[in-house]
XYZ file of C-alpha atoms in Angstrom:
433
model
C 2.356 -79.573 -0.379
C -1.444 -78.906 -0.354
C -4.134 -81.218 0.599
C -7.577 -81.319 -1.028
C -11.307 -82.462 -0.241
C -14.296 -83.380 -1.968
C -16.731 -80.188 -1.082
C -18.924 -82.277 0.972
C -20.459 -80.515 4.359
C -18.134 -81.259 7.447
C -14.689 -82.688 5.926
C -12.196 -80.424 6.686
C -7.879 -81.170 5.296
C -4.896 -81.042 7.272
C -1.636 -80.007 6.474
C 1.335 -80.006 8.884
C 4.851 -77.667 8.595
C 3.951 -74.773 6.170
C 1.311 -76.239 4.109
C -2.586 -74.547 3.294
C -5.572 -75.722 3.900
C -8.484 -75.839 1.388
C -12.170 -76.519 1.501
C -14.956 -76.032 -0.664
C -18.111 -73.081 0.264
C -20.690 -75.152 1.859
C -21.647 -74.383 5.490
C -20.205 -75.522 8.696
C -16.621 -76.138 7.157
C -13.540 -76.532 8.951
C -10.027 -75.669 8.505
C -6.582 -76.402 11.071
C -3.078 -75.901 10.021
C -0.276 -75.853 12.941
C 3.057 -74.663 12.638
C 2.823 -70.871 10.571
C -0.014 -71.517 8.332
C -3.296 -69.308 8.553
C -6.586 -70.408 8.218
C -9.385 -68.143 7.184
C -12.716 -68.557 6.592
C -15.858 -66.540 5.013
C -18.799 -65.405 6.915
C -21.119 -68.897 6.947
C -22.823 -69.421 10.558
C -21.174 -72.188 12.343
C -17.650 -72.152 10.477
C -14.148 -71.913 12.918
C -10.454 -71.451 12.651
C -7.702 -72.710 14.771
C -4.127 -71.944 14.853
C -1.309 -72.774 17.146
C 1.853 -70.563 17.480
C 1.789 -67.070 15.529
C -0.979 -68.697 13.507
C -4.263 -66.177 13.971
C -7.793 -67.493 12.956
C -10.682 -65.038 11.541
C -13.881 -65.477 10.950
C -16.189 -63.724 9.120
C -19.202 -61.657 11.282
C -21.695 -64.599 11.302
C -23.476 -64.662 15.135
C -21.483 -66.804 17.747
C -18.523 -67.179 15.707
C -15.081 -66.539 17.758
C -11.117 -66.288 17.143
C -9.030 -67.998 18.772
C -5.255 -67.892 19.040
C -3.047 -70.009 20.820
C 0.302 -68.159 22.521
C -0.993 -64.675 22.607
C -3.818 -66.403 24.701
C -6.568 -63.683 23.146
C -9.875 -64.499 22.530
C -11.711 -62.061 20.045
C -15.679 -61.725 19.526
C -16.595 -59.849 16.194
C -18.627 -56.858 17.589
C -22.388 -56.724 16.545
C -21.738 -53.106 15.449
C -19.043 -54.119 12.681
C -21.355 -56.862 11.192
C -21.780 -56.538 7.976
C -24.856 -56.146 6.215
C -26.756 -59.401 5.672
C -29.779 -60.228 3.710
C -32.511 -62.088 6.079
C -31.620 -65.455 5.667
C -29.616 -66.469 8.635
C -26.294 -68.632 7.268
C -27.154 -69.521 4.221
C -25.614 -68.435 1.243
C -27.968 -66.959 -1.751
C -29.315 -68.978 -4.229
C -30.183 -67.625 -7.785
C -32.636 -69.643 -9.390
C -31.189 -71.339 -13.010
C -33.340 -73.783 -14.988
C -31.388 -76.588 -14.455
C -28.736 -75.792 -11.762
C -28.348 -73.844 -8.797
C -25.965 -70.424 -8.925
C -24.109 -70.336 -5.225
C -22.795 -66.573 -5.534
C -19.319 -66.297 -4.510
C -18.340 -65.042 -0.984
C -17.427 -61.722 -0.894
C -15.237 -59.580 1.672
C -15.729 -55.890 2.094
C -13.599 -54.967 4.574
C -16.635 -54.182 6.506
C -18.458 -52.623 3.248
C -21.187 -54.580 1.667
C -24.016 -53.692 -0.776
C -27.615 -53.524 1.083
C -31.244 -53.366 -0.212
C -34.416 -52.203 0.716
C -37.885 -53.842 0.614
C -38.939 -56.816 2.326
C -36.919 -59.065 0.203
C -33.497 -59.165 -1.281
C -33.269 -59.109 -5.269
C -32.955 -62.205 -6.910
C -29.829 -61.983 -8.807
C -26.403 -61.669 -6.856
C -25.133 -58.389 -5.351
C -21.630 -58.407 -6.984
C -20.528 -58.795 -10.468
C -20.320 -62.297 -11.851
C -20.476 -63.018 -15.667
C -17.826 -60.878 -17.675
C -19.572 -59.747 -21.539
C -17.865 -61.821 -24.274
C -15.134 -60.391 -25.460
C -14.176 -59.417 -29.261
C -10.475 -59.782 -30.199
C -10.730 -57.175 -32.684
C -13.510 -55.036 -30.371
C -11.913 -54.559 -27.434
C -11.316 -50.805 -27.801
C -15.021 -50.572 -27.245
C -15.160 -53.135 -24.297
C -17.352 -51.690 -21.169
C -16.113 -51.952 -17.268
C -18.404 -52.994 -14.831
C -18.289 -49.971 -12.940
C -17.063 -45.940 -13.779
C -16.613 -44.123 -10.884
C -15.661 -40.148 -10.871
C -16.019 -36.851 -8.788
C -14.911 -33.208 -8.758
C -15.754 -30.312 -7.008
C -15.583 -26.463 -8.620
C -17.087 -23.162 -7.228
C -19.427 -23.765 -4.768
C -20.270 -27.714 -5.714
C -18.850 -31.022 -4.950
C -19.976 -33.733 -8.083
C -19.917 -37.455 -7.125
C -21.067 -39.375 -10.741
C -21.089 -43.362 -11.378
C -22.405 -46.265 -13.629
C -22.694 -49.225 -12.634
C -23.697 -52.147 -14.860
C -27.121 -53.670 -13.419
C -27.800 -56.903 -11.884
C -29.692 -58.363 -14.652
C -26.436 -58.194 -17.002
C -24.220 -58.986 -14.590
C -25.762 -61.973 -14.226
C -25.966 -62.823 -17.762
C -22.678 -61.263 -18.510
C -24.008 -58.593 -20.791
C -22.853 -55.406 -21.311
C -23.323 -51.796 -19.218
C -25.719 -49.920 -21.696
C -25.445 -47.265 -19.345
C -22.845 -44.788 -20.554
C -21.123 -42.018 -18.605
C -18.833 -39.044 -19.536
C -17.473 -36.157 -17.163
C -15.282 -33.224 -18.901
C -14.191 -29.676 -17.841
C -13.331 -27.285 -20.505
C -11.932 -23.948 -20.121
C -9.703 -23.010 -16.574
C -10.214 -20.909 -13.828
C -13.784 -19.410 -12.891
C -14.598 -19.689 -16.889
C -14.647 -23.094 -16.510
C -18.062 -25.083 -17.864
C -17.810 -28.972 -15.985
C -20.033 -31.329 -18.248
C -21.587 -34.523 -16.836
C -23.459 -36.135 -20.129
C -25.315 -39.769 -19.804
C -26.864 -41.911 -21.528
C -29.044 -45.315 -22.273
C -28.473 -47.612 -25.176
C -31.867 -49.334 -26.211
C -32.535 -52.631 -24.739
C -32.378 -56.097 -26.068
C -29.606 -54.441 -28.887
C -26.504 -55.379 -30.312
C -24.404 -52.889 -30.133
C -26.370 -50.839 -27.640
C -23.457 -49.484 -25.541
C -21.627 -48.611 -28.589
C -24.543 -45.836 -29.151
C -24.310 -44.865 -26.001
C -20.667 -43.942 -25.664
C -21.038 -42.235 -29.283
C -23.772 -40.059 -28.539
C -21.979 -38.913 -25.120
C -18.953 -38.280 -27.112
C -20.734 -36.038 -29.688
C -22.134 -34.112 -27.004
C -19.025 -33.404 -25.442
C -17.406 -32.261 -28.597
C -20.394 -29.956 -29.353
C -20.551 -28.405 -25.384
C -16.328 -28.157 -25.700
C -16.887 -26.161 -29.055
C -19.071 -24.022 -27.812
C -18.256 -23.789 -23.831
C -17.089 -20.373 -23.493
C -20.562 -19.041 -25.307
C -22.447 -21.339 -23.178
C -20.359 -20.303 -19.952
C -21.375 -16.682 -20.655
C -24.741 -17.870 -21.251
C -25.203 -19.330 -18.074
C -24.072 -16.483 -16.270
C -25.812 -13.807 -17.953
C -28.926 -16.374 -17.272
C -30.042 -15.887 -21.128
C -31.835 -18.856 -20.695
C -33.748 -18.311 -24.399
C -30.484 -18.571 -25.734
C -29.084 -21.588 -23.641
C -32.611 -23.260 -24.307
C -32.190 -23.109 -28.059
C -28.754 -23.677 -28.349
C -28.374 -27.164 -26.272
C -31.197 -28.170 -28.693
C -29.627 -27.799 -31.547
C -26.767 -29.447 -29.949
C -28.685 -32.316 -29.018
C -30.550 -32.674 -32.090
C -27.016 -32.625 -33.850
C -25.719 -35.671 -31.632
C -28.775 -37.438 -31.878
C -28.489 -37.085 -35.905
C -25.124 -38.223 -36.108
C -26.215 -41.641 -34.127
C -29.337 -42.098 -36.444
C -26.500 -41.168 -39.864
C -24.014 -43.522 -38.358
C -27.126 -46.944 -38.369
C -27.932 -46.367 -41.451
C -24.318 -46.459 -42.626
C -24.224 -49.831 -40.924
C -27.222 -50.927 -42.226
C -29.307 -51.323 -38.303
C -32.351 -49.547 -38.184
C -32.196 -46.230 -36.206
C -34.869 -47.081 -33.801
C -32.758 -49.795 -32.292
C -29.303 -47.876 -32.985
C -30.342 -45.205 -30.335
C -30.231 -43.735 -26.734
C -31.301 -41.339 -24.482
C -29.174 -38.666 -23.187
C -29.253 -36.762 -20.208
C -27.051 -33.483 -19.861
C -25.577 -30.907 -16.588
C -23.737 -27.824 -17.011
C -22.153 -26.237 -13.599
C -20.058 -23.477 -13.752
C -16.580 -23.118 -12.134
C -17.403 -19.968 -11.086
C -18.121 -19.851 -7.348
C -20.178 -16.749 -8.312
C -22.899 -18.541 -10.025
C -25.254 -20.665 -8.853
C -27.391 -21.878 -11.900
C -27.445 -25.854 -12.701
C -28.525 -26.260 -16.264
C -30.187 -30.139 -17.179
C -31.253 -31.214 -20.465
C -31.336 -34.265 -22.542
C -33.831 -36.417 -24.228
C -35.360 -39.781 -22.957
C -36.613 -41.532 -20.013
C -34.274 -40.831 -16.437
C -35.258 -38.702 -13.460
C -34.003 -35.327 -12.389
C -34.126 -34.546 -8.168
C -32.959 -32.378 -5.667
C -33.115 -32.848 -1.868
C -33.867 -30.393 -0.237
C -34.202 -29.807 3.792
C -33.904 -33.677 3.617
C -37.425 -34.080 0.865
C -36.856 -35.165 -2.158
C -38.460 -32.857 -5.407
C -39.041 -34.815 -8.166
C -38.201 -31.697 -10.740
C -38.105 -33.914 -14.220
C -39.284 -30.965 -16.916
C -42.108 -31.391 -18.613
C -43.496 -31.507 -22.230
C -44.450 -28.106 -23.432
C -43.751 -26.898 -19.486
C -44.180 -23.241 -19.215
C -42.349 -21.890 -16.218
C -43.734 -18.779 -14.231
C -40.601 -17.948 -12.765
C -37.011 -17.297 -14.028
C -35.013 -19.924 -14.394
C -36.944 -22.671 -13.398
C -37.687 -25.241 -15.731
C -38.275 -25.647 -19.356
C -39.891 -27.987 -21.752
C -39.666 -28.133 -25.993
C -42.556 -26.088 -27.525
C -44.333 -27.096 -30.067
C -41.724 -26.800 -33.539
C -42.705 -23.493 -35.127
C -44.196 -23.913 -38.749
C -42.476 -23.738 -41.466
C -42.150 -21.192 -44.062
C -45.069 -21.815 -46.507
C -48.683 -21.370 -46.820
C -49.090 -20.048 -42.906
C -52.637 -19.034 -44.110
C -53.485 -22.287 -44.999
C -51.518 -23.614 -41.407
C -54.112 -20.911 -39.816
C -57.157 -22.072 -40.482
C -55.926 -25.846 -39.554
C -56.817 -26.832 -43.266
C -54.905 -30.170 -43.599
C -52.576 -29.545 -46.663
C -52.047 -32.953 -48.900
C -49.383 -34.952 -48.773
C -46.701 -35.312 -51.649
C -46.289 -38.424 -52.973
C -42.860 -37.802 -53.359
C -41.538 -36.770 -50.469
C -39.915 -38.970 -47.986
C -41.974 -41.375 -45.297
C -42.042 -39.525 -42.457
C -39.921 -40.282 -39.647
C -41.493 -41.622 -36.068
C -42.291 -39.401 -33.374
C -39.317 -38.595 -31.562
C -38.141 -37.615 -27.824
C -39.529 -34.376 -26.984
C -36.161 -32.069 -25.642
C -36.009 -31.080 -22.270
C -34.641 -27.983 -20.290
C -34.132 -26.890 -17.254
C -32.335 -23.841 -15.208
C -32.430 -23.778 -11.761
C -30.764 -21.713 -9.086
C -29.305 -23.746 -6.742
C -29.528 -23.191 -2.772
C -26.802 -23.833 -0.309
C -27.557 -27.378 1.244
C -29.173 -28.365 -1.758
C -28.251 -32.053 -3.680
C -29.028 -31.898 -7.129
C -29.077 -35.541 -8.758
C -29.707 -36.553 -12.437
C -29.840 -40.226 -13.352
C -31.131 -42.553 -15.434
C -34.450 -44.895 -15.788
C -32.535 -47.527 -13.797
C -32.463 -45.697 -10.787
C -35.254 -43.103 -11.484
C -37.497 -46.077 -11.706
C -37.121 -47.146 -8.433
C -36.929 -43.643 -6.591
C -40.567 -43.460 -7.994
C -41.218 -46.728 -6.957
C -39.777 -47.330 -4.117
C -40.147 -45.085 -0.977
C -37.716 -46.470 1.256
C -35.147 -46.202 -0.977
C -35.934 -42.259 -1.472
C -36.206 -42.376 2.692
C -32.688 -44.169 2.486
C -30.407 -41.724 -0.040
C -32.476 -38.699 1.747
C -30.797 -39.989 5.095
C -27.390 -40.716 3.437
C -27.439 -37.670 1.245
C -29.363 -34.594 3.616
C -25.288 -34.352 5.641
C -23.745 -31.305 3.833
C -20.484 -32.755 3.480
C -20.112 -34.840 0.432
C -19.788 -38.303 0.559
C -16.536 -39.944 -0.562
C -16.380 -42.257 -4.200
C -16.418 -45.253 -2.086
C -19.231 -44.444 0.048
C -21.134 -42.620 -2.706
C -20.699 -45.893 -4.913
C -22.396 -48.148 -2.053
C -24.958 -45.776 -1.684
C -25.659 -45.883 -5.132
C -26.028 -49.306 -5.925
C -28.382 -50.324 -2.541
C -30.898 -53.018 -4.380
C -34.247 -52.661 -4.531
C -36.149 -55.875 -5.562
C -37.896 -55.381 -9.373
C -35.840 -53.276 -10.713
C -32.084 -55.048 -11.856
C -31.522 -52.124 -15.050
C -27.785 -50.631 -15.075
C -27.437 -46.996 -13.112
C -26.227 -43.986 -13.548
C -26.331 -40.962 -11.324
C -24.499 -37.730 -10.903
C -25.321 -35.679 -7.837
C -23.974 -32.520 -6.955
C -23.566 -31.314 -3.092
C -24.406 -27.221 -2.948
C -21.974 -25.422 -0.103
């Protein structure tokens, strides 16, 4: 039997025997049940439980809030150390703005684990998932999760990777664009681990769609080709890796622009950036190898600074394996003379428009150091690294131990908030022993 209230402030139900008691999220609610019910209640300032017999009452870590039990005659304080983290607004719960109502986010319990932020305010939209994307009976093969969350570790390297699906959707229950794909081909120390991500365009049906195909293709072209590239890496031909992940990447990126027009979408909106890392299984070999095409950010911390080390156009590195950029495309065969002397040669009027500028490729080799953190991610959390310098002062703390972090702690790391910037995220860092 089960009692129920109108969710006004203050009214509390009653139950006797083995019945529940239920009342609605406001502030300063009250629940009792004697006999062996439980109460429980969520972490509002100025909410209490009460039990009598075996019954125990919890409350959430608000200030001044206590447990009581009757029987066992113990009293219990929650500790300030095990409060959870709590936005600056003392007992209330948050309040997204709507246009014509107010969105109460739902009480959440961690366990102790909540998401944080940085800044001087907290982000507007809610700090856990909400709206689920709508659904397609006859779609659902290509359905999204909220959250991918995946690690490894091979030769001397621990990988933590993760997308998570940004506030901004999950409020308007939209799909992760963000896609993420993590594959090892090959066994033993010939092993090549690939971490590929990528970005569907915004505002765009079907914008996850190209994002998962294009880190597909990828993978299928690095898997073809891994024990070449493998050798590659370790020989540190970098010419050779350079040229070869471009073609790669140019392939992949063709297929997605074939596939639109078969569909009839036009390929600027049926597209994505894509960001690639190669590590090597062998614990012999310490060169990372990044490339990819499109907005993101590639860092390493190191001795607890952060290196913004994002390639550059045209880059020309003065040392070995450094970095790498996409040269201007070598002319083709033809009237080089006439390319020489920078005479502009006419156009033909039949020959195709000519396509829009695309991404320039990017490269990069590096030689990793012990202690080092390598991370590659997209514009959602690249964005706000630049931006934001306590977040970069925040991840450099939480990142600078040299033991990896775990999934769960490297997914709440991840995902700390920074106010302004709501875009999915998708990161893959890699821990150097």
């Amino acid at each position: 039997m089960e009692a129920h209230s109108a969710p006004a402030a203050g009214k509390a139900h009653s139950v006797s025997g083995a019945g529940e008691a239920h009342v609605a999220p406001p502030a300063v609610e009250a629940q009792a049940a004697s006999g062996s019910a439980e109460a429980e209640a969520g972490p509002a300032a100025g909410e209490a439980q009460a039990a009598s017999g075996s019954a125990e009452a919890e409350a959430g870590p608000a200030a001044g809030e206590a447990h009581a039990t009757s029987g066992s005659a113990e009293a219990h304080s929650a500790p300030p150390a095990a409060e959870a983290y709590v936005a600056p607004l003392a007992a209330k719960a948050y309040v997204a703005p709507l246009a014509a109502e107010a969105y109460v986010a739902p009480r959440v319990r961690g366990g102790g684990v909540a998401v944080g932020y940085v800044g001087s305010r907290p982000p507007t939209y809610a700090a856990e998932p909400t709206a689920l994307p709508m659904a397609e009976p006859d779609g659902l093969d290509v359905a999204v999760p909220d959250t991918v969350l995946d690690g490894a570790a091979y030769g001397a390297c621990t990988l933590r990777a993760v997308s998570i699906r940004g506030d901004s959707a999950r409020y308007r229950g939209e799909s992760r664009r963000d896609a993420l794909l993590t594959a090892r081909f090959g066994a033993g120390d010939q092993a090549l681990v690939l971490v590929a991500m990528a970005t569907g365009a915004r505002a765009t049906p079907g914008a996850h769609r190209a994002a998962g195909e294009v880190c597909q293709w990828i993978a299928e072209a690095v898997g073809r080709s891994h024990a070449r590239l493998a050798e590659d890496i370790r020989a540190a031909r970098r010419g050779d890796l350079k040229s070869g992940l471009h073609r790669l990447t140019d392939r992949s990126l063709g297929r997605l622009r074939a596939g639109a027009a078969e569909q009839g979408v036009d390929p600027e909106h049926y597209t994505a950036t894509l960001r690639c890392l190669l590590l090597p299984a062998d614990p012999e070999c310490r060169v990372r190898v990044f490339f990819g095409v499109g907005a993101g950010g590639l860092f390493r911390l190191r001795e607890g600074e952060w290196q913004d080390i994002e390639p550059g156009v045209a880059e020309t590195p003065g040392h070995p394996l450094v970095g790498f950029g996409s040269p201007p495309p070598e002319p083709p065969d033809g009237d080089r003379l006439t390319m020489d002397l920078g005479i502009t040669v006419p156009p033909n009027p039949y020959d195709p428009a000519p396509e829009p500028p695309r991404e320039p490729f990017r490269f990069r080799a590096s030689v990793a150091q012990p202690g080092d953190t390598l991370l590659m991610c997209t514009a959602g959390l690249a964005d706000p690294l630049r931006g934001e310098p306590e977040l970069c002062a925040h991840l450099a703390r939480r990142w600078s131990d040299p033991a990896p972090p775990g999934l769960a702690a490297f997914l709440a790391d991840a995902q700390v908030r920074v106010k302004g910037y709501a875009d999915d995220r998708t990161a893959a860092a890699v821990w150097e022993a």
